[in-house]
XYZ file of C-alpha atoms in Angstrom:
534
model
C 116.499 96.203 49.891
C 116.344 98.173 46.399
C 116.328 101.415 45.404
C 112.716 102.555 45.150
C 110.429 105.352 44.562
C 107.986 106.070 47.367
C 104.256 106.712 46.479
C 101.408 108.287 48.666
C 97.981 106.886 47.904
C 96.801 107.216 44.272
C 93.307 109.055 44.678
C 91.410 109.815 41.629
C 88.691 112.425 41.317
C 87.368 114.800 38.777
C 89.948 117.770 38.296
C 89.071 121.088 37.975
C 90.169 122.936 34.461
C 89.310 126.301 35.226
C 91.057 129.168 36.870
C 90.957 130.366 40.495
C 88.745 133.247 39.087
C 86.204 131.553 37.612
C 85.951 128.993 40.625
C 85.971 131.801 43.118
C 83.205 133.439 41.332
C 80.913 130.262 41.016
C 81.651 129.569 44.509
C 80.483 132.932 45.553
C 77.401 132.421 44.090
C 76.695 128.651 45.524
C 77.660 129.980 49.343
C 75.879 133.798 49.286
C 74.438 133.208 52.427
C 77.577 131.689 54.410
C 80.041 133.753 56.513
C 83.418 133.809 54.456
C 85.361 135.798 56.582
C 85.634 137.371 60.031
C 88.109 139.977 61.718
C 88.842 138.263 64.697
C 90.103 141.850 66.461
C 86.968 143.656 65.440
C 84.423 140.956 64.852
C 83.055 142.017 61.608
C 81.947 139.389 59.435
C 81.379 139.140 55.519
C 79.811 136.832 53.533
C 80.324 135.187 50.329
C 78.176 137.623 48.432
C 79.526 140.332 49.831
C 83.168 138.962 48.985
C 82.278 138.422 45.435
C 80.739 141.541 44.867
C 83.224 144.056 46.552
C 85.765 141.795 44.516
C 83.576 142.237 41.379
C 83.910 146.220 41.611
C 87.697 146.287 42.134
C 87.821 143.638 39.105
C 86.245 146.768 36.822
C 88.324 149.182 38.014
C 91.387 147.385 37.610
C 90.289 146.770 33.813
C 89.361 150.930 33.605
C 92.637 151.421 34.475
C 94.735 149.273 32.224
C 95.159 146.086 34.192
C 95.252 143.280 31.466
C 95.053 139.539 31.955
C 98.232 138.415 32.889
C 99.680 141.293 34.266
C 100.906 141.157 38.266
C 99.490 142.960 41.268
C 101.216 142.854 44.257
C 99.639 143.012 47.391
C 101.332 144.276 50.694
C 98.314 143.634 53.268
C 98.192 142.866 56.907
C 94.980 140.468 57.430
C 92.299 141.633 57.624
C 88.589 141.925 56.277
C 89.772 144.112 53.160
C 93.241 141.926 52.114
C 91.154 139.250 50.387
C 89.162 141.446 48.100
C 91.919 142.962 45.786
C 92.899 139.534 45.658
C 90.659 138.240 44.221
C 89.398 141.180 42.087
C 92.875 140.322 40.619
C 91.592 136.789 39.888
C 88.880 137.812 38.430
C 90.427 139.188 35.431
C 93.214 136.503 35.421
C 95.932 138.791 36.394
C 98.768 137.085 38.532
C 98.704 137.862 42.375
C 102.145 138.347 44.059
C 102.422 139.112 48.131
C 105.055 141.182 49.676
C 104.550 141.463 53.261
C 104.416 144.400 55.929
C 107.858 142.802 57.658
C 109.897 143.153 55.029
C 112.673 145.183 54.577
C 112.319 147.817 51.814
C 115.861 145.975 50.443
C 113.748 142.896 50.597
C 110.710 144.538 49.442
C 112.328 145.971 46.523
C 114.356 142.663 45.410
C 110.681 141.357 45.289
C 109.123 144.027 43.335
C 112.178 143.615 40.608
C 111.687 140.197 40.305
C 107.900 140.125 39.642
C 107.494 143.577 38.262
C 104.251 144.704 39.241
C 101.996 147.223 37.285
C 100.025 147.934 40.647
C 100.723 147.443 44.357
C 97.858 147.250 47.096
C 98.851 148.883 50.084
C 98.394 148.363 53.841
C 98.161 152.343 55.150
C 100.957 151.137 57.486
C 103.214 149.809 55.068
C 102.909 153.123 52.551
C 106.210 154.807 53.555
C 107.923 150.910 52.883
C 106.411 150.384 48.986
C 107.342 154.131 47.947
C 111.358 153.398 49.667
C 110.819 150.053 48.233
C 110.006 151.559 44.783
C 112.471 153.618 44.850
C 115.400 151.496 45.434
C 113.839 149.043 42.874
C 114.208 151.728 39.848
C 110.499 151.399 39.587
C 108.691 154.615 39.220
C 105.726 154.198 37.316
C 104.130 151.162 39.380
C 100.485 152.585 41.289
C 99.852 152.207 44.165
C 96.334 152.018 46.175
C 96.245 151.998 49.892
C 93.837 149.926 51.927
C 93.094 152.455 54.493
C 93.372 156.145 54.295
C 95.769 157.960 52.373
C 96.377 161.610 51.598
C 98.950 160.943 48.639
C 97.561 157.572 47.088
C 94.175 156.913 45.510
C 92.451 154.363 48.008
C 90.228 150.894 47.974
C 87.232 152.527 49.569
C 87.058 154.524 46.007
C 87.396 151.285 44.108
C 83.904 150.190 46.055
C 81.231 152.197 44.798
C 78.727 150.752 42.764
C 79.356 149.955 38.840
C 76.715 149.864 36.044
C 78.158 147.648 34.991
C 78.649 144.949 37.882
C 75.350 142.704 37.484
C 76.538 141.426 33.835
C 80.214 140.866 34.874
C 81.882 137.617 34.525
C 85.711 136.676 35.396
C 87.723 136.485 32.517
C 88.323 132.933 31.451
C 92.108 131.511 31.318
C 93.169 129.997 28.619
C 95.343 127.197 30.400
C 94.624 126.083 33.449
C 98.706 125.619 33.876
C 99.262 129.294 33.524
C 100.470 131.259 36.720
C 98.253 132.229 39.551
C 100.147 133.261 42.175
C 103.733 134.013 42.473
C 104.930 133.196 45.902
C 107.823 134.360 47.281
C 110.666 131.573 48.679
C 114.325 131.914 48.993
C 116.542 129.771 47.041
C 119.259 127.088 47.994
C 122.024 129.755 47.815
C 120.965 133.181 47.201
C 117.719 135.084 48.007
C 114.596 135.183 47.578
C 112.643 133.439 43.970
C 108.939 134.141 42.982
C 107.651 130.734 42.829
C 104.629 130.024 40.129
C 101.743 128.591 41.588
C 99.005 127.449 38.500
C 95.568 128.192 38.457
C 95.313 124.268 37.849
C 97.782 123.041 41.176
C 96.318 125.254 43.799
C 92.771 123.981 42.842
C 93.104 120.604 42.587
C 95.989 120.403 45.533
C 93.097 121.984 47.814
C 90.435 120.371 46.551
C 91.926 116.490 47.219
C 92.779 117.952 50.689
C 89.164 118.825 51.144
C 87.882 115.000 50.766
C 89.531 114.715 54.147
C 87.575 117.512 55.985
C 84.193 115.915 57.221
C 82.334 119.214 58.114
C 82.534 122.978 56.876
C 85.992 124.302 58.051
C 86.441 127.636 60.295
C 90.260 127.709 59.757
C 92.480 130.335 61.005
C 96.173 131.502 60.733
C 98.168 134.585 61.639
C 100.495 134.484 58.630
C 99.687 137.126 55.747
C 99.459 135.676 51.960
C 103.110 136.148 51.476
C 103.661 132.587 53.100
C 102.136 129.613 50.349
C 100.096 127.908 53.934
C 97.464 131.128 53.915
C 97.004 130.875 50.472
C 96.526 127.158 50.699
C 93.914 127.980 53.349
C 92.246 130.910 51.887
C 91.418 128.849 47.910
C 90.102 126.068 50.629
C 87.344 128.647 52.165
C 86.977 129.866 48.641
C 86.082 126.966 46.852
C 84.214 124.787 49.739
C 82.455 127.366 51.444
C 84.323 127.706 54.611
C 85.227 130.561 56.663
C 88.453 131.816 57.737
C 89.350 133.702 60.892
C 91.509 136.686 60.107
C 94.285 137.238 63.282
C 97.119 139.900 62.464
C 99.529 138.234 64.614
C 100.416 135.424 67.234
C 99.595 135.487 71.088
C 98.590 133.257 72.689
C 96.107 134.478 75.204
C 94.517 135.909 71.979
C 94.674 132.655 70.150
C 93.165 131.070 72.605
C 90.267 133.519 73.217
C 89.361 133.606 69.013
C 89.314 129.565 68.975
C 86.952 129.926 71.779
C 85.159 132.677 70.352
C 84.635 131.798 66.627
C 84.506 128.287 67.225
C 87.866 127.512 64.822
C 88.179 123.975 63.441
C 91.437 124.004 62.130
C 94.285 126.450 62.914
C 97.725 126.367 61.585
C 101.012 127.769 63.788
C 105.163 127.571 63.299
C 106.952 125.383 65.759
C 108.495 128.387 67.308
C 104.819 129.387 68.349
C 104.768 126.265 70.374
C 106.902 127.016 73.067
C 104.633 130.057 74.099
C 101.370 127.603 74.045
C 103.132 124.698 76.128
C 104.161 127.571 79.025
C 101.042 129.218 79.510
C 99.444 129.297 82.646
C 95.804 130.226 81.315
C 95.564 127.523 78.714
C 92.583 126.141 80.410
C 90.728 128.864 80.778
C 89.220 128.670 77.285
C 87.193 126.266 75.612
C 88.581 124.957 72.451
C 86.895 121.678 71.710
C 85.712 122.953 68.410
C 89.417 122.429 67.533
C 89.444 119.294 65.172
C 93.187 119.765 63.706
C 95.888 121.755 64.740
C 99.107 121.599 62.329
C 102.555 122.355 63.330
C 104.528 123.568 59.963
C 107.148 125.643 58.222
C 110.223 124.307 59.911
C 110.829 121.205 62.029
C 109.026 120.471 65.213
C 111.319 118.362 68.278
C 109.616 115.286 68.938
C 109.691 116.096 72.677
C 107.701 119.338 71.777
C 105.316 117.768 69.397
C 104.400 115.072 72.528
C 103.756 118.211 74.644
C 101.823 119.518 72.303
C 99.649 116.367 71.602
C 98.980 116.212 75.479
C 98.341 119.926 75.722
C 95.439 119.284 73.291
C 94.367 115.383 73.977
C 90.679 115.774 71.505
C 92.189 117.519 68.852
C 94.796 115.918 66.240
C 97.897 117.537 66.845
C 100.040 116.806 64.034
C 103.408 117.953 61.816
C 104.382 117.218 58.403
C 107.129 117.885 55.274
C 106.145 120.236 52.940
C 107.730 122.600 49.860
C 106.023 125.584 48.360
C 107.375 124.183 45.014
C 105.075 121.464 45.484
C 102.033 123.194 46.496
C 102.021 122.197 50.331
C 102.242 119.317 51.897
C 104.595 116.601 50.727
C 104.557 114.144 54.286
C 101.534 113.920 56.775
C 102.115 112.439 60.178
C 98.952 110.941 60.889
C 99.937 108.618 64.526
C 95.843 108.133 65.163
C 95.937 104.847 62.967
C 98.830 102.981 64.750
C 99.662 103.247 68.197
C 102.669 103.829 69.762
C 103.705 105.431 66.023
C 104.978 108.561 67.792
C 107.480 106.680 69.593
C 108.155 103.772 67.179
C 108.819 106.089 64.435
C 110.394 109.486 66.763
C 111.216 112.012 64.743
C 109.437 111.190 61.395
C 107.668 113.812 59.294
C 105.303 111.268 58.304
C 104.160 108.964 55.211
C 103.793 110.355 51.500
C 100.408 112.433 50.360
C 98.255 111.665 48.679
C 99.545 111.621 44.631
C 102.751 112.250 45.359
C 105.923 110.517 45.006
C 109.321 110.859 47.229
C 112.830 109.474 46.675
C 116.336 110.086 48.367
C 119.213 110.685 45.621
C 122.871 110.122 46.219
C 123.840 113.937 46.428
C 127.541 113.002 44.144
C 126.271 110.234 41.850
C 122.239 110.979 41.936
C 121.526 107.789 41.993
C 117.959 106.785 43.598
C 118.724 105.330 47.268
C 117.079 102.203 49.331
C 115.773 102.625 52.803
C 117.625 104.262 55.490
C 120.136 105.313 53.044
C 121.035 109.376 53.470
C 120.394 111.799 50.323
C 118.944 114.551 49.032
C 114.827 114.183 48.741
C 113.326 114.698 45.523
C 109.469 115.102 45.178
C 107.012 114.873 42.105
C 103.593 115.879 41.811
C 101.025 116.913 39.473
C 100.397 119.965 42.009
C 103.665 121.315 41.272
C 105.188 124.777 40.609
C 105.487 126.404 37.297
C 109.119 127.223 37.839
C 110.566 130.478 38.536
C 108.931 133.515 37.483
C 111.046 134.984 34.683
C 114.026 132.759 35.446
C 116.110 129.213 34.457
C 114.464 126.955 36.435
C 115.989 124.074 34.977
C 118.491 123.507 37.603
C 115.452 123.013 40.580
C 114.406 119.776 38.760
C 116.357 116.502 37.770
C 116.377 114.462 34.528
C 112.905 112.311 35.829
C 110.753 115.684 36.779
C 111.578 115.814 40.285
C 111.649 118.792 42.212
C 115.368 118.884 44.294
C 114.323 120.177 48.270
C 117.990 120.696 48.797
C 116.923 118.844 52.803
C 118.755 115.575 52.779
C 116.874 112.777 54.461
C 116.025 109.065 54.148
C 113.096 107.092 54.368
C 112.840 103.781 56.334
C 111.416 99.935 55.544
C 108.032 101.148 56.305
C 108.013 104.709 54.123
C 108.329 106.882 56.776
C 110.331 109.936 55.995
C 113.366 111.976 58.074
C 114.478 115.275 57.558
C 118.248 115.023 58.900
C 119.948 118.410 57.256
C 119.652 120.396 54.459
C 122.133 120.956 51.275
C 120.863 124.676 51.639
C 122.930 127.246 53.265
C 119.514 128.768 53.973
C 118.174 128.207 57.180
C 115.098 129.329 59.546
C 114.602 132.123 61.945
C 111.358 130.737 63.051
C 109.043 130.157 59.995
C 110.832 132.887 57.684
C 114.204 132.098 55.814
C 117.329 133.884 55.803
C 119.977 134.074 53.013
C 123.725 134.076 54.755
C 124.912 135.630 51.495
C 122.778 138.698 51.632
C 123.592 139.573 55.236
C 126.770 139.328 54.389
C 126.585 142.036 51.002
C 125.146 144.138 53.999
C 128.417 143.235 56.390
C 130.562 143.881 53.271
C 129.156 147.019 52.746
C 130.241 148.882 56.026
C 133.624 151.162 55.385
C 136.020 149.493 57.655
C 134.475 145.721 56.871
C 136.869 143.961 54.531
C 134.704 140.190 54.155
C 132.418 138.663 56.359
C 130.611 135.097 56.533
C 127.067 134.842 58.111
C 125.512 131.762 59.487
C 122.892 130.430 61.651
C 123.341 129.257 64.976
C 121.115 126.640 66.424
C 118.463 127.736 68.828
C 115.902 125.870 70.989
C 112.522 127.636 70.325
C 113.868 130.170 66.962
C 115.442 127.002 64.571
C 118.534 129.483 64.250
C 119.624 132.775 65.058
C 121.671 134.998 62.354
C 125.158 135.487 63.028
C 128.395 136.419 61.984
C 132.077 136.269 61.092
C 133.915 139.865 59.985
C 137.257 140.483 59.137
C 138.072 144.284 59.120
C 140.173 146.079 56.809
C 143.615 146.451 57.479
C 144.353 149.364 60.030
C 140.678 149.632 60.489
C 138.595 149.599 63.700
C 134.875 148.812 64.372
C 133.046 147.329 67.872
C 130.370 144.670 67.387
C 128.028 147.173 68.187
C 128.557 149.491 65.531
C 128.321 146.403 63.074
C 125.069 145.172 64.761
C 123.774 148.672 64.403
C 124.560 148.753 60.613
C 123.215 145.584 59.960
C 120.145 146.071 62.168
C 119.099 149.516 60.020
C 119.203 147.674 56.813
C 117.578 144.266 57.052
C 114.239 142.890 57.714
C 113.292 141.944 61.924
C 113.900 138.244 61.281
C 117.640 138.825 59.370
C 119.168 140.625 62.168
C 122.169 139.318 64.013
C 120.506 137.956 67.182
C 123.484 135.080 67.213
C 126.026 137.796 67.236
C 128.897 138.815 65.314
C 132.921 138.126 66.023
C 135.596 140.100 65.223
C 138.219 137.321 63.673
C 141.585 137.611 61.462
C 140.555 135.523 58.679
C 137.579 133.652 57.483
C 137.910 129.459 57.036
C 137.743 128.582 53.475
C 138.452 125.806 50.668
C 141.736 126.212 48.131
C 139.269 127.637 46.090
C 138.289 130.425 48.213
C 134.923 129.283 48.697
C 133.091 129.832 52.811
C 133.114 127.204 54.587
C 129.879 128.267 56.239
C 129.442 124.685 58.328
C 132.717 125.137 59.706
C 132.756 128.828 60.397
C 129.273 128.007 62.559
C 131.215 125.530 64.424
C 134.186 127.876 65.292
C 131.124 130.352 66.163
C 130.207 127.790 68.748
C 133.212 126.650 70.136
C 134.229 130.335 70.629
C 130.802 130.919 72.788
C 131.366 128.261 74.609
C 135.168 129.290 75.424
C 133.755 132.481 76.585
């Protein structure tokens, strides 16, 4: 069989030219009447014109106060019925949109903030203390900040949300490419930390709006993800443009879960594999009525097929389903879609699926780059016209190869019928549930400790987690330090989901190549050989 490039459906429909602004503000005015968005804690609902005209306020106050097309606001927001509407006020006068969330570390936060370099930063009240440490450590000291909430230091939303004289003539401010940044979303990179990814004004909307075609009713979607992960974006310019209404939930449980599908009748709600495991073992499952549920989707790392099965007979009327997707592509690269062939999920275990819709998929020899034939191992490559902008402010040349397509760094294959397996990743990132850590900047926190002469971090696989952070150290000579005291250090300087859960070892010297480069694979497997000696 030949080498070959693999192509989802080619669907052709009227693309939109506009920006996000513009097509959030037309929106606004064809939906007035419907719900957009409800707090699923409190049950307060708003609707479409109330969206667009709190959004409309905060757009002229932003312009009073300097904020230019093309500048970036940040937004560090817990959901809720507020953390849409400095969004898209921001959107409104074509300024870029970047999300740091309430988790991070003020380290992380602040590696963010220099890479974007926001003029202003909307605040969660709870996450004050971490954007003024975060500024701080960034060098940044003339970046404002307004809290969502109450504030006895900061200058807050609520004051942004009196009327204007002005509002009944405003209009968003018109981009002048519809391939010009949008959003920058934050990922991590093959080797190093985190990137700000730029999403265009012309991607997101036309990337959502092909997805739409596939919805047959009004969507009430939810997810408990903030906008610093590219999926609640995806879903939010979805509600935005079509009409829909999402369900705001701060965070996973699944009692909870299951009582706000019930509640707000939810069509379509989004979870992390990791989250599975919690759904399959509880007892009270069937105490709530969720057959308004038309699609569930399992994404941001890999699913087991044995869990995905439990999960498709956990919810036999709904279409319980997984897929491959990159944030530099906008989404969803792979949809598994079993419904149209029988006995797929066991003829074809373990696949992520068949190609989207316009785009294309091949599997490059990782040495020679050459384009591979079925069931032949390599790195997958993915083009679309949905895809990312680059890097914000950075060389981005190196994340694409000489025909456009966008290197994943997962090495997979596809198979005689254009199915697609994920078998590893080139990366030495990998996944703490949905959020990924960089072994190279746990370790700069490792190497910083007095008595800590090197140290090599890794993940170690885990059943319901993906991986759990751990580590190699090799103290200085003549020095002393328990793995407590280096858990401890770590713990107090990285975000929740970088902390050493795998553990850390106390060795003599760390396995490398002539060259002095980590061997991080091998180091993972001494990791494991030594727990199991234990």
């Amino acid at each position: 069989m030949s080498p070959r490039i693999v192509k989802g459906p080619r669907i052709s429909f009227e693309e939109i030219t506009k920006g996000l602004g513009e097509v959030f503000f037309e929106a606004a005015g064809k939906y007035a009447d419907n719900i957009c968005q409800i707090e699923a804690e409190t049950g307060k609902t708003e609707t479409f014109r109330s969206v667009k005209e709190r959004s409309t306020r905060v757009a002229i106050r932003l312009l009073e106060i300097g904020i230019k097309p093309g500048d970036v606001v940040a937004c560090c927001l817990k959901n809720s019925i507020d953390s849409a509407i400095p969004v898209v006020a921001s959107l409104y006068i074509n300024a870029k949109v970047a999300s740091l969330d309430v988790l991070q570390s003020s380290r992380d936060c602040a590696h963010c903030i220099q890479l974007v370099q926001p003029k202003l930063i909307f605040v969660d009240e709870d996450a004050e203390t971490l954007i003024e440490n975060s500024l701080v450590e960034a060098g940044f000291d003339n970046v404002g900040i307004i809290i969502v909430g109450t504030s006895s230091k900061h200058k807050m939303l609520s004051e942004m949300l009196t009327p204007c004289a002005t509002e009944s003539g405003f209009k968003p401010v018109a981009v002048k490419d519809c391939h010009d940044t949008a959003f920058l979303s934050f990922s991590s990179g093959t080797t190093d930390r985190s990137k700000a990814i730029c999403i265009t004004h012309f991607g997101l909307l036309n990337k959502i709006a092909l997805q739409i075609r596939a919805f047959k009713k009004q969507v009430v979607s939810m997810n408990c993800a903030s906008l610093f992960w590219f999926l609640p974006v995806a879903m939010f310019t979805q509600a935005m443009i079509s009409g829909g209404c999402r369900v705001l939930c701060p965070e996973f449980d699944v009692e909870t879960t299951l009582k706000y599908i019930e509640k707000y009748k939810v069509t379509f709600f989004t979870m992390p594999p990791a989250h599975t495991y919690a759904m399959v073992n509880s007892k009270n499952l069937h105490a709530y009525n969720v057959d308004s549920l038309d699609l569930l989707l399992i994404t941001g790392s890999p699913i087991s097929p044995g869990q995905l099965t439990k999960m498709i007979q956990l919810f036999p009327n709904v279409f319980v389903t997984t897929g491959y997707g990159a944030t530099e592509a906008l989404g969803g690269v792979t949809l598994l879609d079993y419904r149209s062939c029988k006995g797929l999920l066991t003829s074809k275990i373990g696949s992520v699926g068949k190609c989207a819709p316009n785009m294309e998929i091949k599997v490059v020899d990782v040495e020679t780059r050459e384009t591979l034939c079925a069931n032949k191992e390599g790195e997958i490559c993915i083009k679309t016209p949905y895809s990312m902008n680059g890097y914000y402010k950075l060389d981005s040349s190196s994340a694409y190869d000489s025909d456009g397509f966008i290197k994943t760094g997962d090495i997979g294959y596809y198979d005689e019928d254009e199915f697609l397996y994920i078998v590893s990743r080139i990366k030495e990132m990998f996944k703490y549930k949905s959020w990924q850590v960089a072994p190279t900047f746990v370790e700069e926190v490792l190497e910083q400790h007095p008595n800590v002469k090197e140290a090599v971090a890794f993940g170690i696989p885990h059943e319901i987690d993906e991986f759990h952070p751990a580590a190699f150290v090799v103290l200085k000579e003549g020095a002393e330090a328990s793995m407590e005291d280096l858990q401890e250090f770590v713990s107090g300087q990285v975000s929740e989901f970088q902390k050493l859960r795998g553990g850390i070892k106390i060795i003599d010297a760390i396995a490398k190549t002539p060259s002095g480069k980590k061997l991080r694979r091998e180091n993972a497997q001494m990791f494991l050989k030594l727990q199991r000696n234990v």
